Amino acid sequence: MIDETVLLESRTLRTSVLERTHVLDKVKTLSLLPDGLHVTTAMVAAYYEVGIKAIRSLVLDHREELETSGYRVLTGTELSSFKELSYIQSQAPSLAVFPRRAILNVGMLLRDSEVARQVRTYLLDAEYEVRTRPVDNLVHRAGWDELDERVDGRITDVLGKTVVPMLNALIETSGEQSRELLSLREDVQQIQIKLIEHDIQLSRLQRGQDVKALTGVIGTIDAMNWREFEEHVAQLLRRDGCTNVELHGGHGGDRGVDISARTADGRTVAVQCKNFAPFRHVLSGEMQKFLGASKVIHEADVALYVATCAFTRESLALAAQGGVTAVHRGLLEAWSAGVKLQVLRSS
């Protein structure tokens, strides 16, 4: 096993594991700003249980590397927009923010922190597991993937529709051989499971859903900033026949609504857009605010809360009670891929 201190010395190694930000949550709870994506310098210091000066000194020594990981200093209009989004009251002319990758990068550079040491240990444990995991040659064999998928599908179909039912019938009528037949059926079912898992792996490879890179519809959405995300949702509304589609410029937009529109049959539409991190949830308080804005202030016929993450059970209950359509991550992906939202269909 590699000693965790090597991360302190090797930028190449640090870069190779930057995507494993889930390690942060394994060590201790990481509190994020309300945008669900960033933390301040003080929050980084609190996470690693060191002084703010230690983080500022580290940034001074490794600024270029940390900027590559997403560290930024906000000023001007960008800072104003960010303050509005994150409910920050500071009057300072600039604000340093760290996304999860940069927070992890800090942990790989910070020497005098027990939390950082634990982060490095977890990272190298995960790296060791990946490097020593056996490779499934059937999955990676060039030129055979499509053939394997067809064969797997046919075998799975035969096992499920013919072999297992036949074994069930034999078990019911057998006497002494029932134990052997039960064991055989269990073996067959295990083969089915393996074939299904293999099929899933092949499908992921064909769709390019590799853990090293986000691709496809939802990956494209995850890469958008909030302005791009709102424009994306506006385009989906136009695609599905909505008219008078208007973006109101920023989070909160026009009194709590980011986009307004009309359906093809004339109903008014109010939309809230949140491009939160995938691991976040829309909370009940956030849903309550939009409920008041869309239904009370705007008196919208159709209210859409579109988010790149999931919703809590409480927020979904509020949405159902108030007539808000909660467009969660999975539904957003389907909508973006061409499926029309039921609520937008002409009545």
Coordinates of C-alpha atoms in Angstrom, one line a residue:
M1 CA 0.0 0.0 0.0
I2 CA 1.3 3.5 -0.9
D3 CA 1.9 5.8 2.0
E4 CA -0.5 8.8 2.1
T5 CA 2.4 11.3 2.3
V6 CA 3.2 10.7 -1.4
L7 CA 0.2 12.8 -2.3
L8 CA 2.0 15.8 -0.7
E9 CA 4.9 15.4 -3.1
S10 CA 3.3 14.3 -6.4
R11 CA 1.0 16.6 -8.3
T12 CA 0.6 14.0 -11.0
L13 CA -0.8 11.6 -8.4
R14 CA -3.0 14.3 -6.9
T15 CA -4.5 15.1 -10.3
S16 CA -5.2 11.5 -11.0
V17 CA -7.5 11.2 -8.0
L18 CA -9.2 14.6 -8.1
E19 CA -12.6 13.1 -9.3
R20 CA -13.0 11.1 -6.1
T21 CA -14.6 13.9 -4.1
H22 CA -16.9 11.4 -2.4
V23 CA -14.0 10.7 -0.1
L24 CA -14.7 14.0 1.6
D25 CA -18.0 12.8 2.9
K26 CA -16.5 9.5 4.1
V27 CA -14.2 11.3 6.4
K28 CA -16.6 13.9 7.9
T29 CA -19.7 15.9 6.9
L30 CA -18.9 18.7 4.4
S31 CA -21.2 21.7 4.7
L32 CA -21.8 23.5 1.4
L33 CA -23.1 27.0 0.6
P34 CA -26.8 27.1 -0.5
D35 CA -25.8 26.7 -4.2
G36 CA -24.8 23.2 -3.3
L37 CA -21.4 23.5 -5.1
H38 CA -19.0 25.7 -3.2
V39 CA -17.5 26.6 0.2
T40 CA -15.6 29.7 1.4
T41 CA -12.1 29.8 2.8
A42 CA -13.5 29.7 6.3
M43 CA -15.6 26.6 5.6
V44 CA -12.5 24.8 4.1
A45 CA -10.6 25.7 7.3
A46 CA -13.5 24.4 9.5
Y47 CA -13.6 21.1 7.5
Y48 CA -9.9 20.5 7.9
E49 CA -9.9 21.8 11.5
V50 CA -7.1 24.3 10.9
G51 CA -6.9 28.1 11.0
I52 CA -8.0 30.3 8.0
K53 CA -4.4 31.5 7.8
A54 CA -3.2 28.0 7.0
I55 CA -5.6 27.7 4.1
R56 CA -4.7 31.2 2.8
S57 CA -1.0 30.3 3.0
L58 CA -1.6 27.1 1.1
V59 CA -3.5 28.9 -1.6
L60 CA -0.6 31.4 -1.9
D61 CA 1.9 28.5 -2.4
H62 CA -0.3 26.4 -4.8
R63 CA -2.6 28.9 -6.4
E64 CA -2.1 27.7 -10.0
E65 CA -2.8 24.1 -9.1
L66 CA -5.9 25.0 -7.0
E67 CA -7.3 27.2 -9.8
T68 CA -7.0 24.2 -12.1
S69 CA -9.2 22.3 -9.6
G70 CA -11.8 25.1 -9.7
Y71 CA -10.7 27.6 -7.0
R72 CA -11.8 31.1 -7.9
V73 CA -11.9 34.6 -6.4
L74 CA -15.2 36.3 -7.3
T75 CA -15.5 40.1 -7.8
G76 CA -17.8 42.6 -9.3
T77 CA -21.1 41.4 -10.9
E78 CA -20.1 37.8 -10.6
L79 CA -19.7 38.2 -6.9
S80 CA -23.1 40.0 -6.6
S81 CA -24.9 37.2 -8.4
F82 CA -23.1 34.6 -6.2
K83 CA -24.1 36.5 -3.0
E84 CA -27.7 36.6 -4.1
L85 CA -27.7 32.9 -4.9
S86 CA -25.9 31.9 -1.6
Y87 CA -27.5 34.4 0.7
I88 CA -24.1 35.8 1.7
Q89 CA -24.2 39.2 3.5
S90 CA -20.5 40.0 3.4
Q91 CA -19.6 43.5 2.1
A92 CA -16.1 42.4 1.1
P93 CA -15.1 43.4 -2.5
S94 CA -14.0 39.8 -3.3
L95 CA -14.8 36.2 -2.2
A96 CA -12.7 33.1 -2.6
V97 CA -14.8 29.9 -3.3
F98 CA -13.8 26.3 -3.5
P99 CA -15.7 23.6 -5.4
R100 CA -15.5 20.0 -4.1
R101 CA -12.5 19.2 -6.3
A102 CA -10.5 22.1 -4.9
I103 CA -11.5 21.2 -1.4
L104 CA -10.1 17.7 -2.0
N105 CA -7.0 19.2 -3.6
V106 CA -6.4 21.2 -0.4
G107 CA -6.6 18.0 1.6
M108 CA -3.9 16.5 -0.5
L109 CA -1.6 19.4 0.2
L110 CA -2.4 20.3 3.8
R111 CA 0.3 18.8 6.1
D112 CA -0.7 19.7 9.6
S113 CA -4.3 18.4 9.6
E114 CA -5.5 15.0 10.9
V115 CA -8.6 15.3 8.7
A116 CA -6.5 15.9 5.7
R117 CA -4.4 12.9 6.5
Q118 CA -7.5 10.8 6.7
V119 CA -8.7 12.1 3.4
R120 CA -5.3 11.1 1.8
T121 CA -5.5 7.7 3.3
Y122 CA -9.1 7.1 2.0
L123 CA -8.0 8.3 -1.5
L124 CA -5.1 5.9 -1.7
D125 CA -7.2 3.0 -0.4
A126 CA -9.7 3.7 -3.2
E127 CA -6.8 4.0 -5.7
Y128 CA -5.3 0.7 -4.6
E129 CA -8.7 -1.0 -4.9
V130 CA -9.2 0.2 -8.5
R131 CA -5.7 -0.7 -9.5
T132 CA -5.9 -4.3 -8.1
R133 CA -9.4 -5.1 -9.2
P134 CA -9.5 -7.9 -11.8
V135 CA -10.3 -6.8 -15.3
D136 CA -13.3 -8.5 -17.0
N137 CA -11.7 -9.5 -20.3
L138 CA -15.1 -10.3 -21.9
V139 CA -16.2 -6.7 -21.4
H140 CA -13.0 -5.1 -22.7
R141 CA -12.2 -7.4 -25.6
A142 CA -12.1 -5.2 -28.7
G143 CA -14.5 -6.1 -31.5
W144 CA -16.5 -8.6 -29.4
D145 CA -18.8 -6.3 -27.4
E146 CA -21.7 -6.3 -29.8
L147 CA -21.5 -10.1 -30.3
D148 CA -21.3 -10.7 -26.5
E149 CA -24.4 -8.5 -26.0
R150 CA -26.4 -10.4 -28.5
V151 CA -25.3 -13.8 -27.1
D152 CA -25.9 -12.6 -23.5
G153 CA -29.4 -11.5 -24.4
R154 CA -30.4 -14.7 -26.1
I155 CA -28.9 -16.9 -23.3
T156 CA -30.7 -14.8 -20.6
D157 CA -34.0 -15.1 -22.5
V158 CA -33.6 -18.9 -22.9
L159 CA -32.7 -19.4 -19.2
G160 CA -35.6 -17.2 -18.0
K161 CA -38.3 -18.5 -20.3
T162 CA -37.3 -22.2 -20.7
V163 CA -34.7 -23.6 -18.4
V164 CA -35.9 -22.1 -15.0
P165 CA -39.6 -23.0 -15.7
M166 CA -38.6 -26.5 -16.7
L167 CA -36.5 -26.9 -13.5
N168 CA -39.5 -25.6 -11.4
A169 CA -41.7 -28.3 -13.0
L170 CA -39.2 -31.0 -12.3
I171 CA -38.7 -29.9 -8.7
E172 CA -42.5 -30.1 -8.1
T173 CA -42.7 -33.7 -9.4
S174 CA -39.3 -35.1 -8.2
G175 CA -38.6 -36.9 -5.0
E176 CA -35.0 -37.9 -4.2
Q177 CA -33.5 -35.6 -6.8
S178 CA -35.2 -32.4 -5.5
R179 CA -32.2 -31.2 -3.6
E180 CA -29.9 -31.5 -6.6
L181 CA -32.5 -29.8 -8.8
L182 CA -32.8 -26.9 -6.3
S183 CA -29.1 -26.5 -6.4
L184 CA -29.0 -26.6 -10.2
R185 CA -31.8 -24.0 -10.3
E186 CA -29.8 -21.7 -8.0
D187 CA -26.8 -22.1 -10.2
V188 CA -28.8 -21.2 -13.3
Q189 CA -30.3 -18.1 -11.6
Q190 CA -26.8 -17.0 -10.6
I191 CA -25.7 -17.3 -14.2
Q192 CA -28.7 -15.1 -15.2
I193 CA -27.6 -12.5 -12.7
K194 CA -24.1 -12.5 -14.0
L195 CA -25.3 -12.1 -17.6
I196 CA -27.6 -9.2 -16.7
E197 CA -24.7 -7.5 -14.9
H198 CA -22.5 -8.1 -18.0
D199 CA -25.2 -6.6 -20.2
I200 CA -25.4 -3.5 -18.0
Q201 CA -21.6 -3.1 -18.2
L202 CA -21.7 -3.3 -22.0
S203 CA -24.5 -0.8 -22.3
R204 CA -22.6 1.6 -20.1
L205 CA -19.5 1.2 -22.2
Q206 CA -21.4 1.7 -25.5
R207 CA -23.1 4.9 -24.1
G208 CA -19.7 6.2 -23.0
Q209 CA -20.7 6.4 -19.4
D210 CA -17.2 5.9 -18.0
V211 CA -16.5 6.9 -14.5
K212 CA -13.6 9.0 -15.7
A213 CA -15.8 11.4 -17.7
L214 CA -19.3 12.7 -17.8
T215 CA -21.0 12.3 -21.2
G216 CA -24.4 12.2 -22.6
V217 CA -27.5 14.3 -21.8
I218 CA -27.2 14.5 -18.1
G219 CA -23.4 15.0 -18.2
T220 CA -23.9 18.0 -20.6
I221 CA -26.4 19.5 -18.2
D222 CA -24.1 19.0 -15.2
A223 CA -21.5 21.0 -17.0
M224 CA -23.7 24.0 -17.5
N225 CA -23.6 27.1 -15.4
W226 CA -26.9 28.5 -14.0
R227 CA -27.4 30.8 -17.0
E228 CA -26.9 28.0 -19.5
F229 CA -29.2 25.7 -17.5
E230 CA -32.0 28.3 -17.5
E231 CA -31.6 28.7 -21.3
H232 CA -31.6 25.0 -21.7
V233 CA -34.9 24.7 -19.8
A234 CA -36.3 27.6 -21.9
Q235 CA -35.4 25.8 -25.1
L236 CA -37.2 22.6 -23.8
L237 CA -40.3 24.7 -23.2
R238 CA -40.2 26.2 -26.7
R239 CA -39.6 22.7 -28.2
D240 CA -42.7 21.5 -26.5
G241 CA -44.9 24.2 -27.9
C242 CA -44.8 26.9 -25.3
T243 CA -44.9 30.5 -26.4
N244 CA -43.9 33.8 -24.7
V245 CA -41.0 32.1 -23.1
E246 CA -39.2 34.7 -21.0
L247 CA -36.1 34.4 -18.8
H248 CA -36.0 36.8 -15.9
G249 CA -32.3 37.0 -15.4
G250 CA -30.9 35.2 -12.4
H251 CA -31.8 33.0 -9.5
G252 CA -35.1 34.3 -7.9
G253 CA -35.7 36.1 -11.2
D254 CA -39.0 37.9 -11.3
R255 CA -40.3 37.5 -7.7
G256 CA -39.2 33.9 -7.3
V257 CA -39.7 32.7 -10.9
D258 CA -36.8 32.1 -13.3
I259 CA -38.9 31.5 -16.5
S260 CA -42.4 32.4 -17.5
A261 CA -44.3 31.1 -20.5
R262 CA -47.6 29.9 -21.9
T263 CA -48.5 26.4 -23.0
A264 CA -49.8 25.7 -26.5
D265 CA -53.4 25.8 -25.1
G266 CA -52.9 29.2 -23.4
R267 CA -52.1 28.2 -19.7
T268 CA -49.6 30.3 -17.8
V269 CA -46.4 28.6 -16.8
A270 CA -43.9 29.6 -14.0
V271 CA -40.6 27.8 -13.7
Q272 CA -37.9 27.6 -11.0
C273 CA -34.5 26.3 -12.2
K274 CA -31.9 24.9 -9.9
N275 CA -28.6 23.4 -11.2
F276 CA -27.6 21.9 -7.9
A277 CA -24.9 19.3 -7.4
P278 CA -26.3 15.8 -8.1
F279 CA -25.9 14.7 -4.5
R280 CA -28.0 17.6 -3.2
H281 CA -31.7 17.6 -2.5
V282 CA -34.3 20.3 -3.0
L283 CA -35.5 21.0 0.5
S284 CA -39.1 21.7 1.7
G285 CA -38.3 25.3 2.5
E286 CA -37.1 25.9 -1.1
M287 CA -40.2 24.3 -2.4
Q288 CA -42.4 26.4 -0.1
K289 CA -40.9 29.6 -1.5
F290 CA -41.5 28.6 -5.0
L291 CA -45.0 27.4 -4.2
G292 CA -45.8 30.9 -2.9
A293 CA -44.2 32.7 -5.8
S294 CA -45.7 30.6 -8.6
K295 CA -49.2 30.0 -7.2
V296 CA -49.9 33.0 -5.0
I297 CA -47.9 35.9 -6.6
H298 CA -48.0 34.8 -10.3
E299 CA -51.2 32.7 -10.1
A300 CA -49.6 30.3 -12.6
D301 CA -51.7 27.4 -14.1
V302 CA -48.6 25.3 -14.5
A303 CA -45.7 25.4 -12.0
L304 CA -42.4 23.6 -12.7
Y305 CA -39.6 23.2 -10.3
V306 CA -36.7 21.9 -12.5
A307 CA -33.6 20.6 -10.6
T308 CA -30.5 18.6 -11.5
C309 CA -30.8 16.7 -8.2
A310 CA -33.5 14.8 -6.2
F311 CA -36.2 16.2 -4.0
T312 CA -36.7 15.4 -0.3
R313 CA -39.9 13.5 0.6
E314 CA -41.2 16.6 2.4
S315 CA -40.6 18.8 -0.7
L316 CA -42.4 16.3 -2.9
A317 CA -45.3 16.2 -0.6
L318 CA -45.6 20.0 -0.7
A319 CA -45.3 20.0 -4.5
A320 CA -48.1 17.4 -4.7
Q321 CA -50.4 19.4 -2.3
G322 CA -49.7 22.7 -4.1
G323 CA -49.9 21.5 -7.7
V324 CA -46.2 21.9 -8.5
T325 CA -44.6 19.5 -10.9
A326 CA -41.2 18.4 -9.5
V327 CA -38.9 17.7 -12.4
H328 CA -36.1 15.7 -10.7
R329 CA -32.8 14.6 -12.2
G330 CA -34.2 11.5 -13.9
L331 CA -37.2 13.3 -15.3
L332 CA -35.0 16.1 -16.5
E333 CA -32.8 13.7 -18.4
A334 CA -35.9 12.1 -20.1
W335 CA -37.3 15.6 -20.9
S336 CA -34.0 16.7 -22.3
A337 CA -33.8 13.5 -24.4
G338 CA -37.2 14.2 -26.1
V339 CA -39.9 13.0 -23.7
K340 CA -42.6 15.8 -23.4
L341 CA -43.7 16.6 -19.9
Q342 CA -47.3 15.4 -19.3
V343 CA -48.3 18.7 -17.7
L344 CA -47.4 20.7 -20.8
R345 CA -49.6 18.6 -23.1
S346 CA -52.7 20.3 -24.4
S347 CA -55.7 19.3 -22.2

